[in-house]
Short mmCIF file of C-alpha atoms in Angstrom, two decimals:
data_model
loop_
_atom_site.label_atom_id
_atom_site.label_comp_id
_atom_site.label_asym_id
_atom_site.label_seq_id
_atom_site.Cartn_x
_atom_site.Cartn_y
_atom_site.Cartn_z
CA UNK A 25 -44.48 2.55 -21.49
CA UNK A 26 -42.91 4.67 -18.80
CA UNK A 27 -43.40 8.32 -19.03
CA UNK A 28 -39.73 8.85 -18.84
CA UNK A 29 -36.48 6.58 -19.93
CA UNK A 30 -32.83 7.26 -20.01
CA UNK A 31 -31.37 7.12 -23.62
CA UNK A 32 -27.86 7.25 -24.64
CA UNK A 33 -26.58 8.63 -27.75
CA UNK A 34 -23.00 8.87 -28.53
CA UNK A 35 -21.97 8.16 -24.72
CA UNK A 36 -24.12 11.34 -23.66
CA UNK A 37 -27.51 10.62 -21.27
CA UNK A 38 -30.75 12.32 -21.88
CA UNK A 39 -34.09 11.84 -21.33
CA UNK A 40 -36.52 10.11 -23.35
CA UNK A 41 -40.26 10.20 -22.97
CA UNK A 42 -42.77 7.56 -23.48
CA UNK A 43 -43.84 8.93 -26.80
CA UNK A 44 -40.18 8.94 -28.00
CA UNK A 45 -40.03 5.32 -27.17
CA UNK A 46 -42.93 4.28 -28.94
CA UNK A 47 -41.65 6.49 -32.13
CA UNK A 48 -38.34 4.68 -31.78
CA UNK A 49 -39.94 1.10 -31.80
CA UNK A 50 -42.36 1.91 -34.69
CA UNK A 51 -39.68 3.13 -36.83
CA UNK A 52 -37.70 0.01 -35.99
CA UNK A 53 -40.82 -2.11 -36.85
CA UNK A 54 -40.91 0.23 -40.21
CA UNK A 55 -37.58 -0.45 -41.13
CA UNK A 56 -37.28 -4.18 -40.66
CA UNK A 57 -40.63 -5.05 -41.32
CA UNK A 58 -41.01 -7.29 -38.32
CA UNK A 59 -43.80 -7.63 -36.08
CA UNK A 60 -43.66 -6.46 -32.42
CA UNK A 61 -46.26 -7.98 -29.65
CA UNK A 62 -46.01 -7.89 -26.06
CA UNK A 63 -47.65 -10.85 -24.17
CA UNK A 64 -46.94 -12.84 -20.74
CA UNK A 65 -44.49 -10.51 -19.71
CA UNK A 66 -42.34 -10.54 -22.60
CA UNK A 67 -42.07 -8.24 -25.76
CA UNK A 68 -41.55 -10.36 -29.09
CA UNK A 69 -39.73 -8.83 -31.90
CA UNK A 70 -40.31 -11.18 -35.34
CA UNK A 71 -40.80 -14.73 -34.81
CA UNK A 72 -41.07 -15.24 -37.66
CA UNK A 73 -39.35 -12.24 -39.52
CA UNK A 74 -40.75 -11.31 -42.72
CA UNK A 75 -40.83 -13.78 -45.77
CA UNK A 76 -39.99 -16.58 -43.67
CA UNK A 77 -40.95 -19.90 -44.46
CA UNK A 78 -40.82 -23.46 -43.01
CA UNK A 79 -40.29 -24.40 -39.33
CA UNK A 80 -38.46 -22.39 -36.45
CA UNK A 81 -34.41 -22.59 -36.38
CA UNK A 82 -33.32 -25.68 -34.37
CA UNK A 83 -32.29 -26.32 -31.07
CA UNK A 84 -28.93 -24.25 -30.50
CA UNK A 85 -29.85 -21.12 -32.25
CA UNK A 86 -30.67 -18.97 -29.63
CA UNK A 87 -28.75 -17.12 -26.99
CA UNK A 88 -29.47 -15.68 -23.58
CA UNK A 89 -28.44 -11.88 -22.91
CA UNK A 90 -28.10 -10.79 -19.43
CA UNK A 91 -27.11 -7.32 -17.47
CA UNK A 92 -28.92 -5.34 -20.04
CA UNK A 93 -29.62 -1.83 -18.74
CA UNK A 94 -33.34 -1.65 -17.57
CA UNK A 95 -34.04 1.62 -19.81
CA UNK A 96 -32.67 0.14 -23.06
CA UNK A 97 -35.02 -1.36 -25.79
CA UNK A 98 -35.25 -2.84 -28.97
CA UNK A 99 -34.60 -0.02 -31.22
CA UNK A 100 -30.87 -0.11 -29.52
CA UNK A 101 -30.46 -3.84 -28.78
CA UNK A 102 -31.57 -5.29 -32.24
CA UNK A 103 -28.69 -3.31 -34.32
CA UNK A 104 -25.85 -4.47 -31.71
CA UNK A 105 -27.46 -8.52 -32.36
CA UNK A 106 -27.90 -8.00 -35.97
CA UNK A 107 -23.93 -7.68 -36.32
CA UNK A 108 -23.78 -11.41 -35.76
CA UNK A 109 -26.63 -12.37 -38.32
CA UNK A 110 -29.95 -12.58 -39.00
CA UNK A 111 -32.40 -12.63 -35.91
CA UNK A 112 -35.58 -14.91 -36.00
CA UNK A 113 -36.80 -13.49 -32.96
CA UNK A 114 -35.95 -11.14 -30.08
CA UNK A 115 -37.83 -11.63 -26.88
CA UNK A 116 -37.06 -8.89 -24.13
CA UNK A 117 -38.53 -9.66 -20.79
CA UNK A 118 -40.67 -6.76 -19.69
CA UNK A 119 -41.81 -5.14 -16.26
CA UNK A 120 -45.23 -3.89 -15.60
CA UNK A 121 -43.88 -0.43 -15.19
CA UNK A 122 -42.29 -0.57 -18.77
CA UNK A 123 -38.80 -0.99 -17.84
CA UNK A 124 -37.40 -4.16 -19.16
CA UNK A 125 -36.10 -6.95 -16.84
CA UNK A 126 -32.38 -6.87 -17.53
CA UNK A 127 -32.56 -9.93 -19.78
CA UNK A 128 -33.41 -10.99 -23.28
CA UNK A 129 -33.29 -14.28 -25.57
CA UNK A 130 -32.54 -13.91 -29.28
CA UNK A 131 -32.78 -16.55 -31.70
CA UNK A 132 -30.92 -16.52 -35.09
CA UNK A 133 -31.70 -18.51 -38.10
CA UNK A 134 -28.48 -20.65 -37.66
CA UNK A 135 -26.31 -22.07 -35.19
CA UNK A 136 -23.00 -20.82 -36.58
CA UNK A 137 -24.82 -16.94 -35.97
CA UNK A 138 -25.62 -17.83 -32.50
CA UNK A 139 -21.81 -18.78 -31.88
CA UNK A 140 -21.05 -15.82 -33.42
CA UNK A 141 -23.02 -13.69 -31.27
CA UNK A 142 -21.61 -15.23 -28.25
CA UNK A 143 -17.81 -14.88 -29.46
CA UNK A 144 -18.37 -10.90 -30.24
CA UNK A 145 -21.09 -9.78 -27.83
CA UNK A 146 -20.21 -11.51 -24.71
CA UNK A 147 -18.58 -9.08 -22.07
CA UNK A 148 -19.90 -6.12 -24.87
CA UNK A 149 -19.82 -2.60 -23.71
CA UNK A 150 -23.41 -1.80 -24.80
CA UNK A 151 -23.17 1.21 -23.02
CA UNK A 152 -20.37 3.29 -21.05
CA UNK A 153 -19.43 1.22 -18.15
CA UNK A 154 -22.26 -1.40 -18.93
CA UNK A 155 -21.42 -4.81 -20.12
CA UNK A 156 -23.55 -7.52 -21.30
CA UNK A 157 -23.37 -11.07 -20.84
CA UNK A 158 -24.16 -13.44 -24.05
CA UNK A 159 -24.43 -17.37 -23.42
CA UNK A 160 -26.17 -20.23 -25.15
CA UNK A 161 -30.01 -20.62 -24.22
CA UNK A 162 -31.04 -24.13 -24.57
CA UNK A 163 -34.69 -25.18 -23.62
CA UNK A 164 -34.66 -27.81 -21.05
CA UNK A 165 -36.62 -30.91 -21.98
CA UNK A 166 -35.35 -33.23 -19.33
CA UNK A 167 -36.39 -33.84 -15.75
CA UNK A 168 -34.31 -35.50 -12.79
CA UNK A 169 -36.71 -38.01 -11.08
CA UNK A 170 -35.12 -39.39 -7.89
CA UNK A 171 -36.09 -41.79 -5.19
CA UNK A 172 -37.14 -44.44 -7.93
CA UNK A 173 -36.95 -47.90 -6.48
CA UNK A 174 -33.90 -49.32 -7.42
CA UNK A 175 -35.09 -52.60 -8.97
CA UNK A 176 -37.29 -51.12 -11.53
CA UNK A 177 -36.17 -51.56 -14.96
CA UNK A 178 -35.90 -48.80 -17.84
CA UNK A 179 -39.21 -50.33 -19.31
CA UNK A 180 -41.05 -50.13 -15.99
CA UNK A 181 -40.20 -46.43 -15.68
CA UNK A 182 -40.93 -45.50 -19.06
CA UNK A 183 -44.11 -46.98 -18.67
CA UNK A 184 -45.26 -45.33 -15.20
CA UNK A 185 -44.27 -41.96 -16.63
CA UNK A 186 -46.23 -42.07 -19.49
CA UNK A 187 -49.33 -42.82 -17.56
CA UNK A 188 -48.64 -39.88 -15.22
CA UNK A 189 -47.36 -37.08 -17.69
CA UNK A 190 -47.78 -36.51 -21.15
CA UNK A 191 -45.22 -36.17 -24.00
CA UNK A 192 -42.60 -38.71 -22.57
CA UNK A 193 -40.18 -39.58 -25.44
CA UNK A 194 -37.38 -41.61 -23.51
CA UNK A 195 -35.96 -42.59 -19.80
CA UNK A 196 -32.66 -42.70 -19.26
CA UNK A 197 -31.54 -45.04 -16.48
CA UNK A 198 -28.15 -45.69 -15.02
CA UNK A 199 -27.02 -49.35 -13.37
CA UNK A 200 -25.88 -49.04 -10.17
CA UNK A 201 -21.99 -49.07 -9.42
CA UNK A 202 -22.38 -51.89 -7.04
CA UNK A 203 -25.13 -54.27 -8.52
CA UNK A 204 -25.58 -53.87 -12.30
CA UNK A 205 -29.04 -55.52 -11.88
CA UNK A 206 -30.34 -52.62 -10.18
CA UNK A 207 -30.68 -48.89 -11.32
CA UNK A 208 -29.11 -45.73 -9.30
CA UNK A 209 -32.60 -44.73 -7.83
CA UNK A 210 -33.10 -42.01 -10.12
CA UNK A 211 -33.85 -41.45 -13.76
CA UNK A 212 -33.90 -38.75 -16.58
CA UNK A 213 -36.88 -38.35 -18.50
CA UNK A 214 -36.83 -36.62 -21.96
CA UNK A 215 -40.03 -35.01 -23.13
CA UNK A 216 -41.01 -33.88 -26.49
CA UNK A 217 -40.79 -29.99 -25.80
CA UNK A 218 -39.86 -27.81 -23.01
CA UNK A 219 -43.43 -27.18 -22.31
CA UNK A 220 -44.36 -30.67 -21.97
CA UNK A 221 -41.52 -31.26 -19.21
CA UNK A 222 -42.72 -27.74 -17.74
CA UNK A 223 -46.14 -29.21 -17.16
CA UNK A 224 -45.14 -32.62 -16.06
CA UNK A 225 -42.84 -31.01 -13.48
CA UNK A 226 -45.62 -28.68 -12.14
CA UNK A 227 -47.85 -31.84 -12.03
CA UNK A 228 -45.10 -33.96 -9.81
CA UNK A 229 -43.20 -31.23 -7.78
CA UNK A 230 -45.46 -30.73 -4.93
CA UNK A 231 -43.61 -33.56 -3.26
CA UNK A 232 -46.41 -35.74 -2.28
CA UNK A 233 -46.85 -37.50 -5.94
CA UNK A 234 -45.82 -41.39 -5.47
CA UNK A 235 -44.51 -43.92 -7.86
CA UNK A 236 -44.95 -47.38 -6.53
CA UNK A 237 -45.73 -46.40 -3.21
CA UNK A 238 -42.81 -44.17 -2.91
CA UNK A 239 -42.69 -40.13 -2.87
CA UNK A 240 -40.13 -39.03 -5.95
CA UNK A 241 -38.07 -35.83 -6.31
CA UNK A 242 -38.61 -34.18 -9.30
CA UNK A 243 -36.48 -31.31 -10.79
CA UNK A 244 -35.09 -29.87 -13.77
CA UNK A 245 -31.98 -31.78 -15.04
CA UNK A 246 -28.82 -30.00 -15.96
CA UNK A 247 -28.88 -29.45 -19.38
CA UNK A 248 -25.90 -31.04 -21.11
CA UNK A 249 -23.47 -28.51 -22.69
CA UNK A 250 -23.06 -28.61 -26.39
CA UNK A 251 -19.66 -28.72 -27.75
CA UNK A 252 -18.73 -27.25 -31.17
CA UNK A 253 -17.64 -29.68 -34.00
CA UNK A 254 -14.36 -28.03 -34.49
CA UNK A 255 -13.62 -28.97 -31.02
CA UNK A 256 -14.69 -32.54 -30.93
CA UNK A 257 -12.90 -33.00 -34.04
CA UNK A 258 -9.85 -32.68 -32.02
CA UNK A 259 -10.69 -35.22 -29.22
CA UNK A 260 -8.83 -38.28 -28.44
CA UNK A 261 -10.02 -39.10 -25.28
CA UNK A 262 -13.01 -41.58 -24.95
CA UNK A 263 -15.35 -41.84 -21.85
CA UNK A 264 -16.07 -45.09 -20.81
CA UNK A 265 -19.27 -45.80 -18.59
CA UNK A 266 -20.83 -48.63 -16.58
CA UNK A 267 -17.76 -50.44 -15.47
CA UNK A 268 -17.27 -52.67 -12.65
CA UNK A 269 -15.96 -50.70 -9.33
CA UNK A 270 -13.51 -53.80 -9.16
CA UNK A 271 -12.15 -53.30 -12.91
CA UNK A 272 -8.76 -51.75 -12.97
CA UNK A 273 -6.92 -49.15 -15.26
CA UNK A 274 -4.60 -51.92 -16.45
CA UNK A 275 -7.38 -54.09 -17.42
CA UNK A 276 -8.96 -51.42 -19.16
CA UNK A 277 -5.68 -50.50 -20.97
CA UNK A 278 -5.26 -54.03 -22.28
CA UNK A 279 -9.07 -54.32 -23.31
CA UNK A 280 -8.64 -50.99 -25.68
CA UNK A 281 -5.26 -51.85 -26.71
CA UNK A 282 -6.28 -55.50 -28.18
CA UNK A 283 -7.85 -53.96 -31.34
CA UNK A 284 -4.42 -52.07 -31.79
CA UNK A 285 -1.59 -52.95 -29.36
CA UNK A 286 0.06 -49.34 -28.23
CA UNK A 287 -2.75 -47.21 -29.21
CA UNK A 288 -3.72 -46.29 -25.73
CA UNK A 289 -1.68 -43.74 -23.80
CA UNK A 290 -2.97 -43.96 -20.35
CA UNK A 291 -6.47 -44.59 -18.59
CA UNK A 292 -7.67 -42.54 -15.73
CA UNK A 293 -10.64 -44.71 -13.82
CA UNK A 294 -12.94 -43.13 -11.21
CA UNK A 295 -15.35 -45.30 -9.50
CA UNK A 296 -17.40 -46.98 -12.28
CA UNK A 297 -16.24 -44.75 -15.12
CA UNK A 298 -12.99 -44.13 -16.70
CA UNK A 299 -10.92 -41.95 -19.27
CA UNK A 300 -9.09 -43.74 -21.92
CA UNK A 301 -6.41 -41.31 -23.67
CA UNK A 302 -5.28 -41.99 -27.05
CA UNK A 303 -2.04 -41.20 -28.74
CA UNK A 304 -4.13 -40.52 -32.01
CA UNK A 305 -7.60 -39.37 -32.51
CA UNK A 306 -8.19 -41.97 -35.31
CA UNK A 307 -7.54 -45.00 -33.09
CA UNK A 308 -9.80 -43.63 -30.44
CA UNK A 309 -12.76 -42.89 -32.99
CA UNK A 310 -11.88 -46.82 -33.88
CA UNK A 311 -11.76 -48.37 -30.57
CA UNK A 312 -14.97 -46.43 -29.74
CA UNK A 313 -17.19 -48.28 -32.47
CA UNK A 314 -15.31 -51.30 -31.30
CA UNK A 315 -15.66 -51.39 -27.97
CA UNK A 316 -19.09 -49.86 -27.42
CA UNK A 317 -21.35 -52.49 -25.89
CA UNK A 318 -18.51 -54.99 -25.17
CA UNK A 319 -18.23 -56.71 -21.78
CA UNK A 320 -15.28 -56.20 -19.35
CA UNK A 321 -15.50 -58.08 -16.17
CA UNK A 322 -19.06 -58.94 -16.94
CA UNK A 323 -20.19 -55.36 -17.26
CA UNK A 324 -21.56 -54.18 -20.78
CA UNK A 325 -19.69 -50.78 -21.24
CA UNK A 326 -20.69 -47.58 -23.19
CA UNK A 327 -18.24 -45.88 -25.02
CA UNK A 328 -18.26 -42.01 -26.46
CA UNK A 329 -15.93 -39.28 -26.95
CA UNK A 330 -15.27 -37.32 -23.96
CA UNK A 331 -17.19 -33.78 -24.27
CA UNK A 332 -14.35 -30.89 -23.68
CA UNK A 333 -16.03 -28.11 -21.61
CA UNK A 334 -14.91 -24.91 -20.69
CA UNK A 335 -15.36 -24.85 -16.92
CA UNK A 336 -14.36 -21.35 -16.51
CA UNK A 337 -16.96 -20.09 -18.84
CA UNK A 338 -19.46 -22.47 -17.39
CA UNK A 339 -18.82 -20.98 -13.93
CA UNK A 340 -18.67 -17.52 -14.86
CA UNK A 341 -21.97 -17.96 -16.79
CA UNK A 342 -23.36 -18.97 -13.50
CA UNK A 343 -21.68 -16.06 -11.60
CA UNK A 344 -22.76 -13.31 -13.97
CA UNK A 345 -26.32 -14.25 -14.26
CA UNK A 346 -25.67 -15.48 -17.70
CA UNK A 347 -27.54 -18.95 -17.64
CA UNK A 348 -31.21 -18.30 -18.85
CA UNK A 349 -33.60 -17.61 -15.61
CA UNK A 350 -35.78 -20.77 -16.75
CA UNK A 351 -33.14 -22.82 -15.95
CA UNK A 352 -33.66 -22.76 -12.31
CA UNK A 353 -30.85 -24.39 -10.80
CA UNK A 354 -27.82 -21.96 -11.14
CA UNK A 355 -25.89 -23.66 -8.68
CA UNK A 356 -26.30 -27.32 -8.06
CA UNK A 357 -24.39 -29.49 -6.12
CA UNK A 358 -24.83 -33.26 -5.33
CA UNK A 359 -24.00 -36.29 -3.50
CA UNK A 360 -21.85 -38.75 -4.92
CA UNK A 361 -23.86 -41.50 -3.62
CA UNK A 362 -25.97 -43.27 -5.97
CA UNK A 363 -29.87 -41.76 -6.20
CA UNK A 364 -29.16 -38.38 -5.66
CA UNK A 365 -27.48 -37.27 -9.01
CA UNK A 366 -29.46 -34.84 -10.66
CA UNK A 367 -27.21 -34.23 -14.09
CA UNK A 368 -26.13 -36.77 -16.62
CA UNK A 369 -22.95 -37.67 -15.48
CA UNK A 370 -20.42 -35.35 -16.23
CA UNK A 371 -16.83 -37.00 -16.03
CA UNK A 372 -17.30 -36.90 -20.00
CA UNK A 373 -16.22 -33.28 -19.59
CA UNK A 374 -12.67 -32.28 -19.89
CA UNK A 375 -11.48 -28.68 -19.53
CA UNK A 376 -10.20 -27.20 -22.69
CA UNK A 377 -8.95 -23.61 -21.75
CA UNK A 378 -6.14 -22.28 -19.59
CA UNK A 379 -6.57 -18.92 -17.95
CA UNK A 380 -9.32 -18.34 -20.47
CA UNK A 381 -7.76 -18.61 -23.66
CA UNK A 382 -8.23 -21.54 -26.27
CA UNK A 383 -5.13 -23.95 -26.50
CA UNK A 384 -4.30 -24.95 -30.03
CA UNK A 385 -4.06 -28.44 -28.91
CA UNK A 386 -6.86 -28.70 -25.76
CA UNK A 387 -4.84 -29.31 -22.09
CA UNK A 388 -6.13 -31.54 -19.91
CA UNK A 389 -5.88 -29.90 -16.37
CA UNK A 390 -5.95 -32.53 -13.72
CA UNK A 391 -4.44 -32.82 -10.39
CA UNK A 392 -1.36 -34.96 -10.63
CA UNK A 393 1.68 -35.58 -8.53
CA UNK A 394 5.39 -35.42 -9.38
CA UNK A 395 8.43 -37.81 -7.92
CA UNK A 396 10.21 -35.95 -4.96
CA UNK A 397 13.50 -36.99 -5.37
CA UNK A 398 16.42 -36.71 -2.43
CA UNK A 399 18.16 -33.65 -2.49
CA UNK A 400 15.34 -31.47 -4.39
CA UNK A 401 15.66 -27.68 -3.08
CA UNK A 402 12.70 -26.57 -1.16
CA UNK A 403 11.96 -22.73 -0.63
CA UNK A 404 9.30 -21.67 2.03
CA UNK A 405 6.38 -19.43 0.31
CA UNK A 406 3.08 -18.37 1.44
CA UNK A 407 0.14 -19.42 -0.15
CA UNK A 408 -0.97 -15.81 -0.75
CA UNK A 409 2.07 -15.61 -3.05
CA UNK A 410 0.58 -18.02 -5.47
CA UNK A 411 -1.51 -17.26 -8.16
CA UNK A 412 -5.21 -17.98 -8.11
CA UNK A 413 -5.05 -20.84 -10.86
CA UNK A 414 -3.05 -22.87 -8.24
CA UNK A 415 -6.17 -23.59 -6.03
CA UNK A 416 -8.51 -26.38 -6.99
CA UNK A 417 -10.89 -25.83 -3.95
CA UNK A 418 -13.48 -22.64 -3.88
CA UNK A 419 -13.05 -22.90 -0.08
CA UNK A 420 -9.38 -21.87 -0.57
CA UNK A 421 -10.07 -19.60 -3.48
CA UNK A 422 -12.51 -17.44 -1.08
CA UNK A 423 -9.72 -17.35 1.72
CA UNK A 424 -7.12 -16.38 -0.82
CA UNK A 425 -9.12 -13.47 -2.33
CA UNK A 426 -10.54 -12.08 0.83
CA UNK A 427 -6.40 -11.87 1.73
CA UNK A 428 -5.52 -10.33 -1.58
CA UNK A 429 -8.77 -7.58 -0.91
CA UNK A 430 -7.38 -7.11 2.88
CA UNK A 431 -10.92 -8.44 4.10
CA UNK A 432 -10.97 -10.53 7.22
CA UNK A 433 -11.37 -14.02 6.60
CA UNK A 434 -14.30 -15.97 5.95
CA UNK A 435 -16.23 -17.29 9.06
CA UNK A 436 -17.88 -20.23 8.44
CA UNK A 437 -21.12 -21.46 10.51
CA UNK A 438 -22.52 -25.08 10.01
CA UNK A 439 -26.25 -25.49 10.03
CA UNK A 440 -28.26 -28.98 9.43
CA UNK A 441 -31.47 -30.19 9.17
CA UNK A 442 -32.97 -33.59 8.33
CA UNK A 443 -34.60 -34.90 4.82
CA UNK A 444 -37.72 -36.87 4.52
CA UNK A 445 -35.72 -40.38 4.49
CA UNK A 446 -34.09 -39.37 7.43
CA UNK A 447 -30.53 -38.24 6.02
CA UNK A 448 -28.63 -35.16 7.88
CA UNK A 449 -28.44 -32.61 5.34
CA UNK A 450 -26.04 -29.62 5.85
CA UNK A 451 -25.44 -25.94 4.89
CA UNK A 452 -22.88 -23.33 5.54
CA UNK A 453 -23.47 -19.77 6.42
CA UNK A 454 -20.41 -17.65 5.55
CA UNK A 455 -19.63 -14.12 7.25
CA UNK A 456 -16.99 -12.34 5.92
CA UNK A 457 -16.99 -9.15 8.66
CA UNK A 458 -15.24 -6.39 6.36
CA UNK A 459 -17.53 -6.99 3.40
CA UNK A 460 -20.87 -7.14 5.18
CA UNK A 461 -23.21 -4.43 4.59
CA UNK A 462 -27.32 -3.74 4.66
CA UNK A 463 -27.50 -5.51 1.47
CA UNK A 464 -25.42 -8.72 1.90
CA UNK A 465 -24.42 -9.46 5.37
CA UNK A 466 -23.86 -12.94 4.87
CA UNK A 467 -23.98 -15.78 2.16
CA UNK A 468 -25.77 -18.74 2.41
CA UNK A 469 -26.78 -21.22 -0.81
CA UNK A 470 -30.09 -22.67 -1.33
CA UNK A 471 -28.89 -26.10 -1.56
CA UNK A 472 -28.27 -28.71 1.26
CA UNK A 473 -25.00 -31.33 1.02
CA UNK A 474 -24.62 -34.70 2.61
CA UNK A 475 -21.19 -34.04 3.74
CA UNK A 476 -19.24 -31.22 5.39
CA UNK A 477 -16.79 -30.95 2.57
CA UNK A 478 -19.43 -30.49 -0.07
CA UNK A 479 -21.59 -28.00 2.18
CA UNK A 480 -18.13 -26.07 2.50
CA UNK A 481 -17.39 -25.93 -0.91
CA UNK A 482 -20.89 -24.62 -1.95
CA UNK A 483 -21.00 -22.32 0.49
CA UNK A 484 -17.74 -20.67 -0.83
CA UNK A 485 -18.59 -21.15 -4.52
CA UNK A 486 -21.75 -19.00 -3.54
CA UNK A 487 -19.91 -16.53 -1.75
CA UNK A 488 -17.67 -15.93 -4.58
CA UNK A 489 -20.55 -15.67 -7.16
CA UNK A 490 -21.69 -12.66 -5.30
CA UNK A 491 -18.47 -10.94 -4.43
CA UNK A 492 -17.12 -11.43 -7.98
CA UNK A 493 -20.48 -9.68 -9.07
CA UNK A 494 -20.49 -7.26 -6.38
CA UNK A 495 -16.96 -6.07 -6.00
CA UNK A 496 -15.45 -6.87 -9.33
CA UNK A 497 -12.89 -9.32 -8.42
CA UNK A 498 -10.58 -10.85 -10.91
CA UNK A 499 -11.63 -13.76 -13.12
CA UNK A 500 -11.80 -17.04 -10.98
CA UNK A 501 -9.23 -19.07 -12.58
CA UNK A 502 -9.54 -22.32 -10.60
CA UNK A 503 -10.42 -25.89 -11.25
CA UNK A 504 -13.82 -25.79 -10.62
CA UNK A 505 -15.57 -29.14 -9.82
CA UNK A 506 -19.28 -28.57 -9.22
CA UNK A 507 -21.00 -31.48 -7.75
CA UNK A 508 -24.46 -32.42 -8.76
CA UNK A 509 -27.30 -33.12 -6.61
#
């Protein structure tokens, strides 16, 4: 323990010695009956708690806590998080100096308690002027494997991955959008545990590992977002995957209307997937069971309920450092072509918030056009007179905030490199002279893109990440479309 730490009682600072620190922790252990042990850079409180019988709580019961003051410890933190429910385990990440590392993991005994903790403690003022971030923490058990020969079938990939790594449970492979007899050049490998996935990644990550004579790409797959049951019960939109590119929206609507004429409100098709909007949820659920696995234009389709996701919340978790540090891809962009998509297809996510507030009936935010009738009165305006919600581009959003804060416009500098397979990869460096200082003179993401547009968006989002955190910008209320690598 450090010899001195700062404690806060009733809003007043005072110095707390290492001996007092230890006394406070011993008092907490005596009061609660929980054990505490420090190992591998973290201090575990509980896990299991006194009298616990049976297996640990299921997946989804743990939350990640960020922005913890470095001199705050379990004797202050545990009582705060006990407000949401019974704590199974509290893991505080520690430095060798004795200070904490600014984040922790809290596992509750039920998912409901974890969700309550997020609702009541996210952005909670833990000390005067100090606000913590709380979000769900999920152990990632899935790896992305890229540069796979496109002629390989699921069974071949599964067998090969079982040969070279341990703990493989399943392999997820998607057919090519243009040739359904081939895969897309990548797969997702599901492991029995996060540890098994981590060990497999460690073995495969050096970049020299080959499958079928090909050097493969390996990284963590982006974890799927969990949606609460109450929200899913309101969904009346189906996500349809594995369509032929040539299949039209009219054909899809006609096929889904066959089981009940007039049930489909509209269809939005994008490349080889589509959203089918129903007037009634019951019809959507019935159509899902009827249409899943059916053939449309020769392609066997997959049909699921579209998962609403709060894009603003997800984005702000990235910005505020509320994603678990074990999730190594805080900002992940993607090429839209086959073979480089690092997350499970995301089109099944629909936004369910406007301006950060839940809507009783989740609105669907999408770009659209309206008829421009002759004689319509037009008024000249400046883009800077609009609200931030009018911008769907991170680059435009960055320009908007620079103007609002009387900063110089962002300057973009383009750089390139070449990948192992000969592709030109791009990245932008952004300089905002007005806000440049010794600690942050420019903004450059750690991911490369294959198109100029994606590289610019990625750099702008990365700059916004740091500017909001450092300069306390207002909430970034834009339609954030995050490409996947």
